[in-house]
PDB file of C-alpha atoms in Angstrom:
ATOM      1  CA  MET A   1     115.993  10.284 104.728  1.00 56.00           C
ATOM      2  CA  ASP A   2     113.604   8.046 102.871  1.00 70.00           C
ATOM      3  CA  ARG A   3     114.493   6.656  99.855  1.00 87.00           C
ATOM      4  CA  VAL A   4     112.211   6.870  97.020  1.00 93.00           C
ATOM      5  CA  PHE A   5     112.616   4.433  94.022  1.00 96.00           C
ATOM      6  CA  VAL A   6     112.012   5.488  90.455  1.00 96.00           C
ATOM      7  CA  CYS A   7     112.971   2.093  89.142  1.00 97.00           C
ATOM      8  CA  SER A   8     112.509  -1.140  91.413  1.00 96.00           C
ATOM      9  CA  CYS A   9     114.480  -3.307  88.825  1.00 96.00           C
ATOM     10  CA  PHE A  10     117.709  -1.887  89.283  1.00 97.00           C
ATOM     11  CA  GLY A  11     117.043  -0.224  92.323  1.00 96.00           C
ATOM     12  CA  VAL A  12     117.435   3.362  90.975  1.00 97.00           C
ATOM     13  CA  THR A  13     116.075   6.347  93.497  1.00 96.00           C
ATOM     14  CA  GLU A  14     114.787   9.568  92.867  1.00 94.00           C
ATOM     15  CA  GLU A  15     117.974  11.248  94.159  1.00 93.00           C
ATOM     16  CA  GLN A  16     119.964   9.597  91.944  1.00 95.00           C
ATOM     17  CA  VAL A  17     118.073  10.385  88.823  1.00 93.00           C
ATOM     18  CA  LYS A  18     118.249  13.589  89.780  1.00 91.00           C
ATOM     19  CA  LYS A  19     122.086  13.773  90.229  1.00 92.00           C
ATOM     20  CA  HIS A  20     122.551  12.201  86.515  1.00 92.00           C
ATOM     21  CA  ALA A  21     120.379  14.976  85.414  1.00 89.00           C
ATOM     22  CA  GLU A  22     122.404  17.519  86.979  1.00 87.00           C
ATOM     23  CA  ALA A  23     125.362  15.540  85.692  1.00 88.00           C
ATOM     24  CA  GLY A  24     124.197  16.335  82.059  1.00 84.00           C
ATOM     25  CA  ALA A  25     121.414  13.528  81.332  1.00 88.00           C
ATOM     26  CA  CYS A  26     118.575  15.205  79.531  1.00 86.00           C
ATOM     27  CA  THR A  27     116.414  12.273  78.512  1.00 88.00           C
ATOM     28  CA  PRO A  28     115.184   8.912  79.757  1.00 91.00           C
ATOM     29  CA  ARG A  29     117.825   7.426  77.345  1.00 92.00           C
ATOM     30  CA  GLN A  30     120.652   9.065  78.976  1.00 91.00           C
ATOM     31  CA  ILE A  31     119.522   8.260  82.142  1.00 94.00           C
ATOM     32  CA  ALA A  32     119.397   4.629  81.366  1.00 95.00           C
ATOM     33  CA  SER A  33     122.879   4.627  79.801  1.00 94.00           C
ATOM     34  CA  ALA A  34     124.077   6.448  82.772  1.00 93.00           C
ATOM     35  CA  CYS A  35     122.043   3.747  85.822  1.00 95.00           C
ATOM     36  CA  LYS A  36     120.175   1.310  83.785  1.00 96.00           C
ATOM     37  CA  ALA A  37     116.854   2.599  85.172  1.00 96.00           C
ATOM     38  CA  GLY A  38     113.832   2.553  82.357  1.00 95.00           C
ATOM     39  CA  THR A  39     115.974  -0.639  80.573  1.00 96.00           C
ATOM     40  CA  ASP A  40     113.936  -3.854  82.122  1.00 96.00           C
ATOM     41  CA  CYS A  41     110.403  -3.423  82.582  1.00 95.00           C
ATOM     42  CA  GLY A  42     109.933   0.337  81.036  1.00 94.00           C
ATOM     43  CA  GLY A  43     107.194   0.825  84.042  1.00 95.00           C
ATOM     44  CA  CYS A  44     109.500   3.832  85.514  1.00 96.00           C
ATOM     45  CA  VAL A  45     110.160   5.725  82.215  1.00 94.00           C
ATOM     46  CA  ARG A  46     107.083   8.151  82.602  1.00 93.00           C
ATOM     47  CA  ARG A  47     108.583   9.031  86.360  1.00 94.00           C
ATOM     48  CA  ILE A  48     111.892   9.640  84.605  1.00 94.00           C
ATOM     49  CA  GLN A  49     110.667  11.903  82.363  1.00 91.00           C
ATOM     50  CA  ALA A  50     108.275  13.738  85.195  1.00 91.00           C
ATOM     51  CA  LEU A  51     111.466  13.921  87.370  1.00 90.00           C
ATOM     52  CA  LEU A  52     113.699  15.731  84.064  1.00 88.00           C
ATOM     53  CA  GLY A  53     110.448  17.414  83.447  1.00 84.00           C
ATOM     54  CA  ARG A  54     111.124  20.074  80.215  1.00 68.00           C
ATOM     55  CA  GLY A  55     113.529  22.471  82.206  1.00 63.00           C
ATOM     56  CA  ALA A  56     116.769  23.617  80.765  1.00 60.00           C
ATOM     57  CA  CYS A  57     119.052  20.629  79.466  1.00 67.00           C
ATOM     58  CA  PRO A  58     122.818  21.621  80.348  1.00 62.00           C
ATOM     59  CA  ARG A  59     123.900  19.823  77.032  1.00 62.00           C
ATOM     60  CA  ARG A  60     121.465  21.858  74.799  1.00 59.00           C
ATOM     61  CA  GLU A  61     122.865  25.147  76.184  1.00 61.00           C
ATOM     62  CA  LEU A  62     126.393  24.238  75.843  1.00 62.00           C
ATOM     63  CA  ALA A  63     126.039  23.140  72.242  1.00 59.00           C
ATOM     64  CA  ASP A  64     124.032  26.655  71.590  1.00 62.00           C
ATOM     65  CA  ARG A  65     127.350  28.397  73.003  1.00 68.00           C
ATOM     66  CA  GLY A  66     129.364  26.266  70.434  1.00 68.00           C
ATOM     67  CA  GLU A  67     130.927  24.272  73.662  1.00 63.00           C
ATOM     68  CA  PRO A  68     131.569  20.468  73.609  1.00 60.00           C
ATOM     69  CA  ALA A  69     128.214  18.986  74.657  1.00 55.00           C
ATOM     70  CA  LEU A  70     128.840  15.275  74.600  1.00 56.00           C
ATOM     71  CA  ALA A  71     130.778  14.887  78.233  1.00 54.00           C
ATOM     72  CA  ARG A  72     130.228  11.585  79.637  1.00 52.00           C
ATOM     73  CA  LEU A  73     127.793  11.013  82.074  1.00 51.00           C
ATOM     74  CA  ALA A  74     128.647   9.710  85.636  1.00 52.00           C
ATOM     75  CA  THR A  75     127.872   5.994  86.171  1.00 53.00           C
ATOM     76  CA  ALA A  76     125.782   4.937  88.844  1.00 53.00           C
ATOM     77  CA  ALA A  77     129.055   3.570  90.485  1.00 55.00           C
ATOM     78  CA  GLU A  78     130.680   7.120  90.615  1.00 61.00           C
ATOM     79  CA  LEU A  79     127.707   8.925  91.898  1.00 60.00           C
ATOM     80  CA  PRO A  80     127.633   9.128  95.736  1.00 58.00           C
ATOM     81  CA  ASP A  81     125.060   6.853  97.259  1.00 56.00           C
ATOM     82  CA  ALA A  82     121.969   8.926  98.308  1.00 48.00           C
ATOM     83  CA  ALA A  83     121.493   7.648 101.800  1.00 44.00           C
TER      84      ALA A  83
END
Protein backbone atom coordinates (compact mmCIF):
# COMPACT_ATOMS: atom_id res chain seq x y z
CA MET A 1 0.00 0.00 0.00
CA ASP A 2 1.32 3.43 -0.93
CA ARG A 3 1.65 5.94 1.86
CA VAL A 4 0.10 9.31 1.18
CA PHE A 5 1.74 11.90 3.38
CA VAL A 6 -0.37 14.72 4.73
CA CYS A 7 2.35 16.34 6.83
CA SER A 8 5.82 16.07 5.35
CA CYS A 9 7.34 17.98 8.28
CA PHE A 10 6.53 15.14 10.69
CA GLY A 11 5.93 12.27 8.24
CA VAL A 12 2.23 11.90 9.10
CA THR A 13 0.16 9.91 6.63
CA GLU A 14 -3.51 10.12 5.64
CA GLU A 15 -4.03 6.76 7.34
CA GLN A 16 -2.62 8.09 10.62
CA VAL A 17 -4.85 11.17 10.50
CA LYS A 18 -7.87 8.95 9.83
CA LYS A 19 -6.97 6.68 12.76
CA HIS A 20 -6.66 9.68 15.09
CA ALA A 21 -10.06 10.87 13.85
CA GLU A 22 -11.55 7.43 14.54
CA ALA A 23 -10.03 7.65 18.04
CA GLY A 24 -11.91 10.90 18.64
CA ALA A 25 -9.90 13.78 17.15
CA CYS A 26 -12.45 16.12 15.55
CA THR A 27 -10.38 19.19 14.75
CA PRO A 28 -6.97 19.98 13.24
CA ARG A 29 -5.87 21.14 16.70
CA GLN A 30 -6.74 17.73 18.19
CA ILE A 31 -4.87 16.02 15.34
CA ALA A 32 -1.89 18.27 16.09
CA SER A 33 -2.02 17.29 19.76
CA ALA A 34 -2.01 13.62 18.81
CA CYS A 35 0.76 13.59 16.19
CA LYS A 36 2.15 17.14 15.63
CA ALA A 37 0.74 17.36 12.09
CA GLY A 38 0.08 20.99 11.25
CA THR A 39 2.31 22.45 13.94
CA ASP A 40 5.40 23.32 11.89
CA CYS A 41 4.86 25.02 8.51
CA GLY A 42 1.06 24.71 8.61
CA GLY A 43 0.84 23.70 4.97
CA CYS A 44 -1.12 20.55 5.77
CA VAL A 45 -3.86 22.09 7.91
CA ARG A 46 -6.33 22.44 5.03
CA ARG A 47 -5.71 18.83 3.99
CA ILE A 48 -6.32 17.70 7.58
CA GLN A 49 -9.55 19.72 7.62
CA ALA A 50 -10.60 18.02 4.38
CA LEU A 51 -9.84 14.57 5.81
CA LEU A 52 -11.86 15.34 8.94
CA GLY A 53 -14.68 16.70 6.80
CA ARG A 54 -17.86 17.95 8.35
CA GLY A 55 -18.97 14.55 9.52
CA ALA A 56 -20.04 13.43 12.92
CA CYS A 57 -17.67 14.02 15.79
CA PRO A 58 -17.58 11.15 18.30
CA ARG A 59 -16.76 13.56 21.13
CA ARG A 60 -19.69 15.81 20.29
CA GLU A 61 -22.00 12.78 20.14
CA LEU A 62 -20.79 11.61 23.57
CA ALA A 63 -21.32 15.07 25.05
CA ASP A 64 -24.83 15.20 23.58
CA ARG A 65 -25.59 11.93 25.40
CA GLY A 66 -24.14 13.27 28.66
CA GLU A 67 -21.15 10.92 28.60
CA PRO A 68 -17.51 11.93 29.21
CA ALA A 69 -16.26 13.48 25.97
CA LEU A 70 -12.63 14.12 26.83
CA ALA A 71 -11.18 10.64 26.49
CA ARG A 72 -7.44 10.72 25.95
CA LEU A 73 -6.42 10.64 22.28
CA ALA A 74 -3.91 8.04 21.17
CA THR A 75 -0.50 9.48 20.44
CA ALA A 76 1.30 8.68 17.22
CA ALA A 77 3.46 6.16 19.09
CA GLU A 78 0.37 4.27 20.25
CA LEU A 79 -1.13 3.87 16.79
CA PRO A 80 -0.12 0.89 14.68
CA ASP A 81 2.14 1.82 11.78
CA ALA A 82 0.15 2.31 8.58
CA ALA A 83 2.53 0.17 6.54
